[in-house]
mmCIF file of C-alpha atoms and ligand atoms in Angstrom:
data_model
loop_
_atom_site.group_PDB
_atom_site.id
_atom_site.type_symbol
_atom_site.label_atom_id
_atom_site.label_comp_id
_atom_site.label_asym_id
_atom_site.label_seq_id
_atom_site.Cartn_x
_atom_site.Cartn_y
_atom_site.Cartn_z
ATOM 1 C CA MET Z 2 0.000 0.000 0.000
ATOM 2 C CA SER Z 3 1.253 3.529 -0.696
ATOM 3 C CA ASP Z 4 2.028 5.932 2.120
ATOM 4 C CA VAL Z 5 -0.245 8.737 0.882
ATOM 5 C CA THR Z 6 -2.941 10.223 3.090
ATOM 6 C CA VAL Z 7 -6.178 8.766 1.822
ATOM 7 C CA ALA Z 8 -9.452 10.651 1.541
ATOM 8 C CA ASP Z 9 -12.236 9.885 4.043
ATOM 9 C CA GLU Z 10 -14.732 9.401 1.276
ATOM 10 C CA ILE Z 11 -14.323 6.398 -1.001
ATOM 11 C CA ILE Z 12 -15.675 6.766 -4.524
ATOM 12 C CA THR Z 13 -17.650 3.674 -5.462
ATOM 13 C CA THR Z 14 -17.822 3.151 -9.213
ATOM 14 C CA ASP Z 15 -18.067 0.598 -12.017
ATOM 15 C CA VAL Z 16 -14.864 1.481 -13.821
ATOM 16 C CA VAL Z 17 -11.737 3.521 -13.213
ATOM 17 C CA ILE Z 18 -9.793 4.442 -16.337
ATOM 18 C CA VAL Z 19 -6.062 4.909 -15.793
ATOM 19 C CA GLY Z 20 -4.997 7.565 -18.301
ATOM 20 C CA ALA Z 21 -6.996 10.196 -20.200
ATOM 21 C CA GLY Z 22 -5.203 9.863 -23.542
ATOM 22 C CA PRO Z 23 -7.213 9.319 -26.743
ATOM 23 C CA CYS Z 24 -7.889 5.657 -25.918
ATOM 24 C CA GLY Z 25 -9.012 6.340 -22.344
ATOM 25 C CA LEU Z 26 -11.289 9.091 -23.656
ATOM 26 C CA PHE Z 27 -12.859 6.916 -26.347
ATOM 27 C CA ALA Z 28 -13.387 4.149 -23.789
ATOM 28 C CA VAL Z 29 -15.706 6.561 -21.944
ATOM 29 C CA PHE Z 30 -17.880 6.632 -25.082
ATOM 30 C CA GLU Z 31 -18.002 2.869 -25.597
ATOM 31 C CA LEU Z 32 -18.704 2.286 -21.887
ATOM 32 C CA GLY Z 33 -21.304 5.049 -21.862
ATOM 33 C CA LEU Z 34 -23.281 3.359 -24.653
ATOM 34 C CA LEU Z 35 -23.488 0.358 -22.311
ATOM 35 C CA ASP Z 36 -24.697 2.474 -19.341
ATOM 36 C CA ILE Z 37 -21.345 2.403 -17.587
ATOM 37 C CA ARG Z 38 -20.077 5.696 -16.167
ATOM 38 C CA ALA Z 39 -16.353 6.182 -15.815
ATOM 39 C CA HIS Z 40 -13.890 7.972 -13.600
ATOM 40 C CA LEU Z 41 -10.655 8.908 -15.383
ATOM 41 C CA VAL Z 42 -7.373 9.629 -13.643
ATOM 42 C CA ASP Z 43 -4.347 11.238 -15.300
ATOM 43 C CA ILE Z 44 -1.003 12.456 -14.008
ATOM 44 C CA LEU Z 45 -1.029 15.344 -16.453
ATOM 45 C CA PRO Z 46 -2.950 18.556 -15.731
ATOM 46 C CA LYS Z 47 -4.939 18.135 -18.957
ATOM 47 C CA VAL Z 48 -6.570 15.356 -20.940
ATOM 48 C CA GLY Z 49 -5.391 14.034 -24.309
ATOM 49 C CA GLY Z 50 -2.234 12.048 -23.481
ATOM 50 C CA GLN Z 51 0.478 12.132 -26.141
ATOM 51 C CA CYS Z 52 -1.748 13.963 -28.666
ATOM 52 C CA ALA Z 53 -2.215 16.961 -26.369
ATOM 53 C CA GLU Z 54 1.146 16.829 -24.630
ATOM 54 C CA LEU Z 55 3.593 15.951 -27.395
ATOM 55 C CA TYR Z 56 2.070 17.044 -30.679
ATOM 56 C CA PRO Z 57 -1.052 19.224 -30.202
ATOM 57 C CA GLU Z 58 -0.542 21.152 -33.446
ATOM 58 C CA LYS Z 59 0.724 18.346 -35.653
ATOM 59 C CA PRO Z 60 -1.645 16.928 -38.249
ATOM 60 C CA ILE Z 61 -2.691 13.275 -37.928
ATOM 61 C CA TYR Z 62 -3.731 11.659 -41.194
ATOM 62 C CA ASP Z 63 -4.841 8.165 -40.168
ATOM 63 C CA ILE Z 64 -7.866 8.684 -37.962
ATOM 64 C CA PRO Z 65 -10.776 7.035 -39.804
ATOM 65 C CA GLY Z 66 -13.176 9.635 -41.149
ATOM 66 C CA PHE Z 67 -10.813 12.572 -40.615
ATOM 67 C CA PRO Z 68 -8.572 13.174 -43.650
ATOM 68 C CA VAL Z 69 -6.584 15.432 -41.327
ATOM 69 C CA VAL Z 70 -6.947 16.437 -37.692
ATOM 70 C CA THR Z 71 -4.409 17.918 -35.280
ATOM 71 C CA GLY Z 72 -3.500 16.172 -32.030
ATOM 72 C CA GLN Z 73 -5.458 18.744 -30.006
ATOM 73 C CA GLY Z 74 -8.288 18.773 -32.567
ATOM 74 C CA LEU Z 75 -8.778 15.040 -32.080
ATOM 75 C CA VAL Z 76 -8.803 15.443 -28.308
ATOM 76 C CA ASP Z 77 -11.338 18.295 -28.523
ATOM 77 C CA ASN Z 78 -13.614 16.129 -30.685
ATOM 78 C CA LEU Z 79 -13.310 13.197 -28.290
ATOM 79 C CA ILE Z 80 -14.255 15.471 -25.374
ATOM 80 C CA GLU Z 81 -17.302 16.639 -27.353
ATOM 81 C CA GLN Z 82 -18.232 13.042 -28.215
ATOM 82 C CA ILE Z 83 -18.116 11.814 -24.595
ATOM 83 C CA LYS Z 84 -19.990 14.808 -23.116
ATOM 84 C CA PRO Z 85 -23.331 12.929 -22.942
ATOM 85 C CA PHE Z 86 -21.745 10.404 -20.578
ATOM 86 C CA GLY Z 87 -20.472 12.968 -18.059
ATOM 87 C CA PRO Z 88 -17.177 11.339 -17.114
ATOM 88 C CA THR Z 89 -15.456 12.518 -13.939
ATOM 89 C CA PHE Z 90 -11.840 13.587 -14.429
ATOM 90 C CA HIS Z 91 -9.250 13.429 -11.673
ATOM 91 C CA LEU Z 92 -6.285 15.260 -13.185
ATOM 92 C CA ASN Z 93 -2.826 15.900 -11.765
ATOM 93 C CA GLN Z 94 -3.061 12.571 -9.978
ATOM 94 C CA MET Z 95 -1.197 9.366 -10.520
ATOM 95 C CA ILE Z 96 -2.767 6.031 -9.765
ATOM 96 C CA GLN Z 97 -0.349 4.557 -7.341
ATOM 97 C CA ALA Z 98 -1.890 1.469 -5.787
ATOM 98 C CA LEU Z 99 -4.305 -1.091 -7.165
ATOM 99 C CA GLU Z 100 -5.359 -3.992 -4.953
ATOM 100 C CA PRO Z 101 -7.849 -6.731 -5.780
ATOM 101 C CA THR Z 102 -10.562 -7.005 -3.115
ATOM 102 C CA GLY Z 103 -13.037 -9.313 -4.889
ATOM 103 C CA THR Z 104 -13.005 -12.674 -6.653
ATOM 104 C CA ALA Z 105 -12.300 -13.764 -10.227
ATOM 105 C CA GLU Z 106 -16.064 -14.078 -10.884
ATOM 106 C CA ALA Z 107 -16.974 -10.824 -9.139
ATOM 107 C CA PRO Z 108 -13.838 -8.684 -9.258
ATOM 108 C CA ARG Z 109 -13.477 -5.526 -7.179
ATOM 109 C CA PHE Z 110 -10.503 -3.274 -6.699
ATOM 110 C CA ARG Z 111 -9.314 -0.610 -4.320
ATOM 111 C CA VAL Z 112 -7.514 2.029 -6.336
ATOM 112 C CA VAL Z 113 -5.579 4.853 -4.663
ATOM 113 C CA THR Z 114 -4.017 7.929 -6.255
ATOM 114 C CA ASP Z 115 -1.001 9.883 -4.998
ATOM 115 C CA ALA Z 116 -3.394 12.718 -4.143
ATOM 116 C CA GLY Z 117 -5.274 10.442 -1.774
ATOM 117 C CA THR Z 118 -8.377 9.772 -3.911
ATOM 118 C CA VAL Z 119 -9.681 6.265 -3.226
ATOM 119 C CA PHE Z 120 -11.935 4.269 -5.517
ATOM 120 C CA ASP Z 121 -13.835 1.084 -4.848
ATOM 121 C CA THR Z 122 -14.432 -0.177 -8.374
ATOM 122 C CA LYS Z 123 -15.684 -3.286 -10.141
ATOM 123 C CA THR Z 124 -13.256 -2.974 -13.032
ATOM 124 C CA VAL Z 125 -10.112 -1.067 -14.042
ATOM 125 C CA LEU Z 126 -9.255 -0.094 -17.592
ATOM 126 C CA ILE Z 127 -5.583 0.725 -17.999
ATOM 127 C CA ALA Z 128 -5.068 3.181 -20.885
ATOM 128 C CA ALA Z 129 -1.762 4.491 -19.585
ATOM 129 C CA GLY Z 130 0.086 4.737 -22.926
ATOM 130 C CA GLY Z 131 3.817 4.592 -22.299
ATOM 131 C CA GLY Z 132 3.233 5.170 -18.608
ATOM 132 C CA SER Z 133 4.474 8.559 -17.544
ATOM 133 C CA PHE Z 134 6.502 9.500 -20.592
ATOM 134 C CA GLN Z 135 9.454 11.806 -20.152
ATOM 135 C CA PRO Z 136 11.890 13.256 -22.691
ATOM 136 C CA LYS Z 137 15.423 11.897 -22.680
ATOM 137 C CA LYS Z 138 17.703 14.772 -21.753
ATOM 138 C CA PRO Z 139 20.999 15.269 -23.553
ATOM 139 C CA PRO Z 140 24.054 15.142 -21.280
ATOM 140 C CA ILE Z 141 24.900 18.854 -21.608
ATOM 141 C CA PRO Z 142 26.348 20.410 -18.461
ATOM 142 C CA GLY Z 143 24.173 23.189 -17.012
ATOM 143 C CA ILE Z 144 21.207 22.540 -19.361
ATOM 144 C CA ASP Z 145 18.723 22.631 -16.450
ATOM 145 C CA ALA Z 146 19.276 26.375 -15.962
ATOM 146 C CA TYR Z 147 17.909 27.091 -19.459
ATOM 147 C CA GLU Z 148 14.905 24.750 -19.378
ATOM 148 C CA GLY Z 149 11.519 26.407 -19.827
ATOM 149 C CA LYS Z 150 13.006 29.695 -21.125
ATOM 150 C CA SER Z 151 15.496 28.678 -23.842
ATOM 151 C CA VAL Z 152 15.520 24.871 -23.844
ATOM 152 C CA PHE Z 153 12.344 22.881 -24.559
ATOM 153 C CA TYR Z 154 11.744 19.149 -25.001
ATOM 154 C CA ALA Z 155 8.309 19.528 -26.596
ATOM 155 C CA VAL Z 156 6.633 22.151 -28.764
ATOM 156 C CA ARG Z 157 3.400 23.165 -27.047
ATOM 157 C CA LYS Z 158 2.708 26.316 -29.081
ATOM 158 C CA MET Z 159 4.511 26.916 -32.338
ATOM 159 C CA GLU Z 160 3.855 30.675 -32.034
ATOM 160 C CA ALA Z 161 6.189 30.788 -29.021
ATOM 161 C CA PHE Z 162 9.063 30.204 -31.468
ATOM 162 C CA ARG Z 163 8.161 32.922 -33.974
ATOM 163 C CA GLY Z 164 11.183 35.061 -34.799
ATOM 164 C CA ARG Z 165 13.557 32.989 -32.689
ATOM 165 C CA ASP Z 166 16.929 31.488 -33.603
ATOM 166 C CA VAL Z 167 16.193 27.833 -33.107
ATOM 167 C CA LEU Z 168 18.714 25.015 -32.885
ATOM 168 C CA ILE Z 169 17.059 21.599 -33.187
ATOM 169 C CA VAL Z 170 19.133 18.556 -32.263
ATOM 170 C CA GLY Z 171 18.312 14.983 -33.300
ATOM 171 C CA GLY Z 172 17.807 12.770 -36.326
ATOM 172 C CA GLY Z 173 14.416 11.178 -35.718
ATOM 173 C CA ASP Z 174 10.870 12.108 -36.733
ATOM 174 C CA SER Z 175 10.332 14.677 -33.981
ATOM 175 C CA ALA Z 176 13.541 16.549 -34.868
ATOM 176 C CA LEU Z 177 12.759 16.570 -38.590
ATOM 177 C CA ASP Z 178 9.042 17.341 -38.180
ATOM 178 C CA TRP Z 179 9.672 20.315 -35.921
ATOM 179 C CA THR Z 180 12.450 21.531 -38.209
ATOM 180 C CA LEU Z 181 9.982 21.621 -41.097
ATOM 181 C CA ASN Z 182 7.144 23.073 -39.021
ATOM 182 C CA LEU Z 183 9.185 25.809 -37.336
ATOM 183 C CA GLN Z 184 11.327 26.780 -40.344
ATOM 184 C CA PRO Z 185 8.637 29.101 -41.818
ATOM 185 C CA ILE Z 186 8.046 31.000 -38.552
ATOM 186 C CA ALA Z 187 11.411 31.027 -36.787
ATOM 187 C CA ARG Z 188 14.020 33.701 -37.655
ATOM 188 C CA ARG Z 189 16.428 30.894 -38.499
ATOM 189 C CA VAL Z 190 16.380 27.147 -37.925
ATOM 190 C CA THR Z 191 19.515 25.036 -37.667
ATOM 191 C CA LEU Z 192 19.280 21.259 -37.467
ATOM 192 C CA MET Z 193 22.173 19.405 -35.872
ATOM 193 C CA HIS Z 194 22.731 15.675 -35.974
ATOM 194 C CA ARG Z 195 25.732 13.490 -35.184
ATOM 195 C CA ARG Z 196 25.952 12.055 -38.679
ATOM 196 C CA ASP Z 197 24.509 12.672 -42.127
ATOM 197 C CA ASP Z 198 22.070 9.805 -41.825
ATOM 198 C CA PHE Z 199 18.597 10.328 -40.414
ATOM 199 C CA ARG Z 200 16.132 7.883 -38.849
ATOM 200 C CA ALA Z 201 13.219 10.174 -39.761
ATOM 201 C CA ALA Z 202 10.772 9.548 -42.617
ATOM 202 C CA PRO Z 203 12.681 9.855 -45.938
ATOM 203 C CA HIS Z 204 10.294 12.466 -47.388
ATOM 204 C CA SER Z 205 10.891 14.740 -44.330
ATOM 205 C CA VAL Z 206 14.640 14.351 -44.806
ATOM 206 C CA GLU Z 207 14.275 15.245 -48.493
ATOM 207 C CA GLN Z 208 12.238 18.352 -47.650
ATOM 208 C CA MET Z 209 14.838 19.417 -45.085
ATOM 209 C CA ARG Z 210 17.694 18.945 -47.566
ATOM 210 C CA ALA Z 211 15.842 21.047 -50.147
ATOM 211 C CA LEU Z 212 15.471 23.897 -47.619
ATOM 212 C CA VAL Z 213 19.192 23.695 -46.812
ATOM 213 C CA ALA Z 214 20.085 23.677 -50.529
ATOM 214 C CA SER Z 215 17.978 26.791 -51.126
ATOM 215 C CA GLY Z 216 19.574 28.593 -48.159
ATOM 216 C CA GLN Z 217 16.370 28.719 -46.082
ATOM 217 C CA MET Z 218 17.832 26.849 -43.103
ATOM 218 C CA ASP Z 219 21.107 25.314 -41.918
ATOM 219 C CA MET Z 220 22.151 21.767 -41.207
ATOM 220 C CA LYS Z 221 25.281 20.991 -39.158
ATOM 221 C CA LEU Z 222 26.931 17.730 -38.248
ATOM 222 C CA GLY Z 223 28.169 17.431 -34.689
ATOM 223 C CA GLN Z 224 27.085 17.358 -31.069
ATOM 224 C CA VAL Z 225 26.219 20.047 -28.551
ATOM 225 C CA THR Z 226 28.714 19.858 -25.695
ATOM 226 C CA GLY Z 227 27.918 23.056 -23.808
ATOM 227 C CA LEU Z 228 25.710 26.143 -23.653
ATOM 228 C CA ARG Z 229 26.624 29.827 -23.338
ATOM 229 C CA GLY Z 230 24.226 32.486 -22.090
ATOM 230 C CA GLU Z 231 23.102 34.882 -19.362
ATOM 231 C CA GLY Z 232 20.995 33.352 -16.606
ATOM 232 C CA SER Z 233 18.363 31.278 -18.382
ATOM 233 C CA THR Z 234 18.747 33.175 -21.694
ATOM 234 C CA LEU Z 235 20.673 31.162 -24.229
ATOM 235 C CA GLU Z 236 23.101 32.927 -26.566
ATOM 236 C CA ALA Z 237 24.972 30.067 -28.248
ATOM 237 C CA ALA Z 238 25.449 26.323 -28.274
ATOM 238 C CA ILE Z 239 29.027 25.075 -28.076
ATOM 239 C CA CYS Z 240 29.424 22.158 -30.470
ATOM 240 C CA ARG Z 241 31.989 19.598 -31.573
ATOM 241 C CA ASP Z 242 32.233 17.890 -34.953
ATOM 242 C CA ALA Z 243 33.379 14.345 -35.725
ATOM 243 C CA ALA Z 244 36.987 15.539 -36.167
ATOM 244 C CA GLY Z 245 36.938 17.010 -32.644
ATOM 245 C CA GLU Z 246 36.830 20.649 -33.832
ATOM 246 C CA THR Z 247 34.843 22.976 -31.566
ATOM 247 C CA PHE Z 248 32.513 25.613 -32.969
ATOM 248 C CA GLU Z 249 29.562 27.735 -31.794
ATOM 249 C CA ILE Z 250 26.067 28.156 -33.158
ATOM 250 C CA ALA Z 251 24.355 31.412 -32.145
ATOM 251 C CA CYS Z 252 20.822 30.609 -30.974
ATOM 252 C CA ASP Z 253 18.290 31.683 -28.361
ATOM 253 C CA THR Z 254 16.363 28.402 -28.401
ATOM 254 C CA LEU Z 255 17.498 24.789 -28.176
ATOM 255 C CA LEU Z 256 15.102 21.936 -28.925
ATOM 256 C CA PRO Z 257 16.756 18.574 -28.239
ATOM 257 C CA PHE Z 258 14.722 15.606 -29.534
ATOM 258 C CA PHE Z 259 16.432 12.513 -28.197
ATOM 259 C CA GLY Z 260 13.307 10.408 -27.817
ATOM 260 C CA LEU Z 261 11.217 9.591 -24.804
ATOM 261 C CA THR Z 262 11.829 7.286 -21.925
ATOM 262 C CA MET Z 263 8.969 5.119 -20.854
ATOM 263 C CA LYS Z 264 8.558 5.228 -17.121
ATOM 264 C CA LEU Z 265 6.030 2.577 -16.340
ATOM 265 C CA GLY Z 266 5.888 3.845 -12.770
ATOM 266 C CA PRO Z 267 3.624 2.183 -10.221
ATOM 267 C CA ILE Z 268 1.879 -0.017 -12.834
ATOM 268 C CA ALA Z 269 4.830 -2.392 -12.467
ATOM 269 C CA ASP Z 270 3.765 -3.075 -8.864
ATOM 270 C CA TRP Z 271 0.166 -4.069 -9.551
ATOM 271 C CA GLY Z 272 0.856 -7.787 -9.879
ATOM 272 C CA LEU Z 273 0.070 -7.934 -13.612
ATOM 273 C CA ASN Z 274 2.062 -10.025 -16.075
ATOM 274 C CA LEU Z 275 4.355 -7.659 -17.951
ATOM 275 C CA ASN Z 276 6.268 -8.082 -21.169
ATOM 276 C CA GLU Z 277 9.001 -5.487 -21.693
ATOM 277 C CA ASN Z 278 7.054 -2.890 -19.736
ATOM 278 C CA LEU Z 279 3.876 -3.596 -21.694
ATOM 279 C CA ILE Z 280 0.792 -5.394 -20.429
ATOM 280 C CA PRO Z 281 -0.165 -8.512 -22.368
ATOM 281 C CA ALA Z 282 -3.880 -8.574 -23.122
ATOM 282 C CA ASP Z 283 -6.089 -11.044 -24.971
ATOM 283 C CA THR Z 284 -7.483 -9.880 -28.300
ATOM 284 C CA GLU Z 285 -11.083 -10.874 -27.621
ATOM 285 C CA LYS Z 286 -11.750 -8.499 -24.731
ATOM 286 C CA PHE Z 287 -8.368 -6.902 -23.947
ATOM 287 C CA GLU Z 288 -8.379 -8.290 -20.445
ATOM 288 C CA THR Z 289 -5.070 -8.760 -18.607
ATOM 289 C CA SER Z 290 -3.852 -11.684 -16.515
ATOM 290 C CA THR Z 291 -6.084 -10.351 -13.709
ATOM 291 C CA PRO Z 292 -9.829 -10.735 -14.342
ATOM 292 C CA GLY Z 293 -11.513 -7.327 -14.230
ATOM 293 C CA ILE Z 294 -8.391 -5.399 -15.252
ATOM 294 C CA PHE Z 295 -8.225 -4.409 -18.919
ATOM 295 C CA ALA Z 296 -5.409 -2.832 -20.929
ATOM 296 C CA ILE Z 297 -6.011 -0.805 -24.098
ATOM 297 C CA GLY Z 298 -3.966 1.533 -26.287
ATOM 298 C CA ASP Z 299 -0.188 1.863 -26.311
ATOM 299 C CA ILE Z 300 0.250 0.144 -22.928
ATOM 300 C CA ASN Z 301 -0.891 -3.291 -24.113
ATOM 301 C CA THR Z 302 0.781 -5.931 -26.214
ATOM 302 C CA TYR Z 303 -0.458 -8.908 -28.231
ATOM 303 C CA PRO Z 304 0.640 -10.585 -31.459
ATOM 304 C CA GLY Z 305 0.409 -8.078 -34.301
ATOM 305 C CA LYS Z 306 -0.135 -5.048 -32.043
ATOM 306 C CA LEU Z 307 0.196 -1.686 -33.804
ATOM 307 C CA LYS Z 308 0.636 1.351 -31.583
ATOM 308 C CA LEU Z 309 -1.931 3.378 -33.461
ATOM 309 C CA ILE Z 310 -4.798 5.423 -32.073
ATOM 310 C CA LEU Z 311 -7.279 3.507 -34.228
ATOM 311 C CA SER Z 312 -6.127 0.199 -32.673
ATOM 312 C CA GLY Z 313 -6.817 1.600 -29.204
ATOM 313 C CA PHE Z 314 -10.308 2.691 -30.268
ATOM 314 C CA HIS Z 315 -11.119 -0.846 -31.418
ATOM 315 C CA GLU Z 316 -9.706 -2.274 -28.197
ATOM 316 C CA ALA Z 317 -11.878 0.109 -26.145
ATOM 317 C CA ALA Z 318 -15.039 -1.131 -27.899
ATOM 318 C CA LEU Z 319 -14.259 -4.789 -27.204
ATOM 319 C CA ALA Z 320 -13.111 -4.243 -23.623
ATOM 320 C CA ALA Z 321 -16.350 -2.362 -22.876
ATOM 321 C CA GLN Z 322 -18.389 -5.460 -23.781
ATOM 322 C CA LYS Z 323 -16.636 -7.554 -21.134
ATOM 323 C CA VAL Z 324 -16.695 -4.738 -18.564
ATOM 324 C CA HIS Z 325 -20.483 -4.790 -19.063
ATOM 325 C CA ARG Z 326 -20.566 -8.463 -18.045
ATOM 326 C CA TYR Z 327 -18.825 -7.684 -14.747
ATOM 327 C CA VAL Z 328 -20.893 -4.588 -14.052
ATOM 328 C CA TYR Z 329 -24.298 -6.069 -15.029
ATOM 329 C CA PRO Z 330 -23.835 -9.853 -14.658
ATOM 330 C CA ASP Z 331 -27.580 -10.479 -15.031
ATOM 331 C CA LYS Z 332 -28.199 -8.289 -18.080
ATOM 332 C CA ARG Z 333 -27.955 -9.640 -21.616
ATOM 333 C CA LEU Z 334 -26.082 -7.414 -23.992
ATOM 334 C CA THR Z 335 -27.548 -7.041 -27.469
ATOM 335 C CA PHE Z 336 -25.462 -5.592 -30.229
ATOM 336 C CA GLN Z 337 -26.875 -2.327 -31.591
ATOM 337 C CA TYR Z 338 -25.921 0.343 -34.109
ATOM 338 C CA THR Z 339 -25.974 4.003 -33.080
ATOM 339 C CA THR Z 340 -27.572 4.778 -36.478
ATOM 340 C CA SER Z 341 -30.671 2.688 -35.817
ATOM 341 C CA SER Z 342 -31.038 2.222 -32.052
ATOM 342 C CA THR Z 343 -33.264 4.871 -30.468
ATOM 343 C CA SER Z 344 -32.173 3.687 -27.020
ATOM 344 C CA LEU Z 345 -28.523 4.428 -27.891
ATOM 345 C CA GLN Z 346 -29.558 7.731 -29.446
ATOM 346 C CA LYS Z 347 -31.425 8.648 -26.235
ATOM 347 C CA LYS Z 348 -28.244 8.014 -24.259
ATOM 348 C CA LEU Z 349 -26.446 10.338 -26.672
ATOM 349 C CA GLY Z 350 -29.161 12.964 -26.208
ATOM 350 C CA VAL Z 351 -30.086 13.020 -29.906
ATOM 351 C CA ALA Z 352 -33.442 11.191 -29.848
HETATM 352 C C1 FAD B 15 5.060 12.677 -32.381
HETATM 353 C C2 FAD B 15 4.020 11.578 -32.427
HETATM 354 C C3 FAD B 15 3.203 11.452 -33.522
HETATM 355 C C4 FAD B 15 2.243 10.441 -33.588
HETATM 356 N N1 FAD B 15 1.447 10.332 -34.700
HETATM 357 C C5 FAD B 15 0.485 9.387 -34.742
HETATM 358 C C6 FAD B 15 -0.357 9.249 -35.892
HETATM 359 O O1 FAD B 15 -0.202 9.967 -36.873
HETATM 360 N N2 FAD B 15 -1.333 8.278 -35.858
HETATM 361 C C7 FAD B 15 -1.521 7.441 -34.785
HETATM 362 O O2 FAD B 15 -2.427 6.610 -34.804
HETATM 363 N N3 FAD B 15 -0.715 7.534 -33.698
HETATM 364 C C8 FAD B 15 0.267 8.481 -33.645
HETATM 365 N N4 FAD B 15 1.079 8.569 -32.551
HETATM 366 C C9 FAD B 15 0.890 7.592 -31.462
HETATM 367 C C10 FAD B 15 -0.334 7.963 -30.617
HETATM 368 O O3 FAD B 15 -0.189 9.283 -30.084
HETATM 369 C C11 FAD B 15 -0.491 6.939 -29.508
HETATM 370 O O4 FAD B 15 -0.733 5.679 -30.104
HETATM 371 C C12 FAD B 15 -1.668 7.311 -28.600
HETATM 372 O O5 FAD B 15 -1.461 8.548 -27.959
HETATM 373 C C13 FAD B 15 -1.880 6.217 -27.558
HETATM 374 O O6 FAD B 15 -2.970 6.608 -26.799
HETATM 375 P P1 FAD B 15 -3.176 6.064 -25.313
HETATM 376 O O7 FAD B 15 -4.465 6.670 -24.854
HETATM 377 O O8 FAD B 15 -3.003 4.606 -25.304
HETATM 378 O O9 FAD B 15 -1.927 6.643 -24.473
HETATM 379 P P2 FAD B 15 -1.331 8.096 -24.232
HETATM 380 O O10 FAD B 15 -1.719 9.053 -25.288
HETATM 381 O O11 FAD B 15 0.116 7.884 -23.966
HETATM 382 O O12 FAD B 15 -2.034 8.551 -22.878
HETATM 383 C C14 FAD B 15 -1.790 7.850 -21.686
HETATM 384 C C15 FAD B 15 -2.091 8.741 -20.503
HETATM 385 O O13 FAD B 15 -1.977 7.962 -19.297
HETATM 386 C C16 FAD B 15 -1.427 8.752 -18.279
HETATM 387 N N5 FAD B 15 -0.867 7.864 -17.243
HETATM 388 C C17 FAD B 15 0.141 6.958 -17.371
HETATM 389 N N6 FAD B 15 0.339 6.294 -16.217
HETATM 390 C C18 FAD B 15 -0.563 6.803 -15.328
HETATM 391 C C19 FAD B 15 -0.855 6.549 -13.944
HETATM 392 N N7 FAD B 15 -0.211 5.603 -13.230
HETATM 393 N N8 FAD B 15 -1.830 7.281 -13.347
HETATM 394 C C20 FAD B 15 -2.512 8.236 -14.034
HETATM 395 N N9 FAD B 15 -2.283 8.512 -15.343
HETATM 396 C C21 FAD B 15 -1.328 7.805 -15.982
HETATM 397 C C22 FAD B 15 -0.400 9.600 -19.021
HETATM 398 O O14 FAD B 15 -0.122 10.805 -18.299
HETATM 399 C C23 FAD B 15 -1.109 9.888 -20.360
HETATM 400 O O15 FAD B 15 -1.824 11.110 -20.361
HETATM 401 C C24 FAD B 15 2.070 9.554 -32.483
HETATM 402 C C25 FAD B 15 2.886 9.692 -31.354
HETATM 403 C C26 FAD B 15 3.856 10.690 -31.315
HETATM 404 C C27 FAD B 15 4.711 10.816 -30.093
#
């Protein structure tokens, strides 16, 4: 059990959703159609998971029915879609402890957050993505002093970089995508990578090389070894090339994109079978090794798993069916379409 102070009042509910990313949000919809109300808990101060936190302004092209939608746009639409089901959000809280208190046939769980919220729930749906994801920091001495003012590990608002001298470091998709997105609005963008070989999508690399060839941005090979500035205001990055030569790049903004570390956090202590920090789930109902605990979205694994938002949406729909069996063991579930079922439409407030 965790050592947090627990609230006097225990919230009794049918389902607690761990994580308010796109998959946790869509699960509210699928559960709501089956008369199951959800409580969602997320460590972050806002909903939307990776879409809202890591790429709110980037376009997504593979959400069925949306030729293009930004990360935040998708989250906003999901919030609109789940409104009829009035989910309760508990933000800025991490689910720390999860203890079974029931049986395999009639599961029940005591779930406690680090803010002291306690739930007594019949089922738990883990939609925790990569756990609490954190950017990998480059080993540059003194970088902490510049964080938040001159050094950023994510782009929350592109406008914040208008007119700035931006140095982007990395060779993956994030580095290349933000190079291309910020190049039109920044005063100057320089991309630095250790070698002239990029992991990013080839068409992004081609676009970047064309901008360099036409003099609209710079590309340098090397590594940042130090930073020069006043207080938290960056003036230049001190760099070294493969031959060991040192040089400086004048910049007021550094965006290092060295990937994310997956911190599974307390989920590792919940007694579930884990496979390389992922939770194995069956593909019929996305239930874990513990009856009554489900895993959907990026956190789960099964043969053929694709870490795509659309996969998580499908998983949410199937998990909801089995959650229904635990929540209403005596009720038969009949399959219905939202297009033709007036009872579903009533739940959605449209009939
Ligand atoms: C740059 C980038 C671009 C991408 N582009 C696409 C794309 O084009 N198409 C596509 O399909 N996918 C894309 N993805 C992947 C997509 O974002 C993920 O598949 C999706 O976000 C997974 O959703 P999720 O709800 O499972 O998890 P997440 O979005 O990771 O949300 C999980 C939430 O759980 C919370 N959490 C974790 N542990 C706890 C805990 N113990 N207690 C409380 N809260 C917790 C986290 O804070 C987080 O908010 C992209 C990802 C990135 C990084």
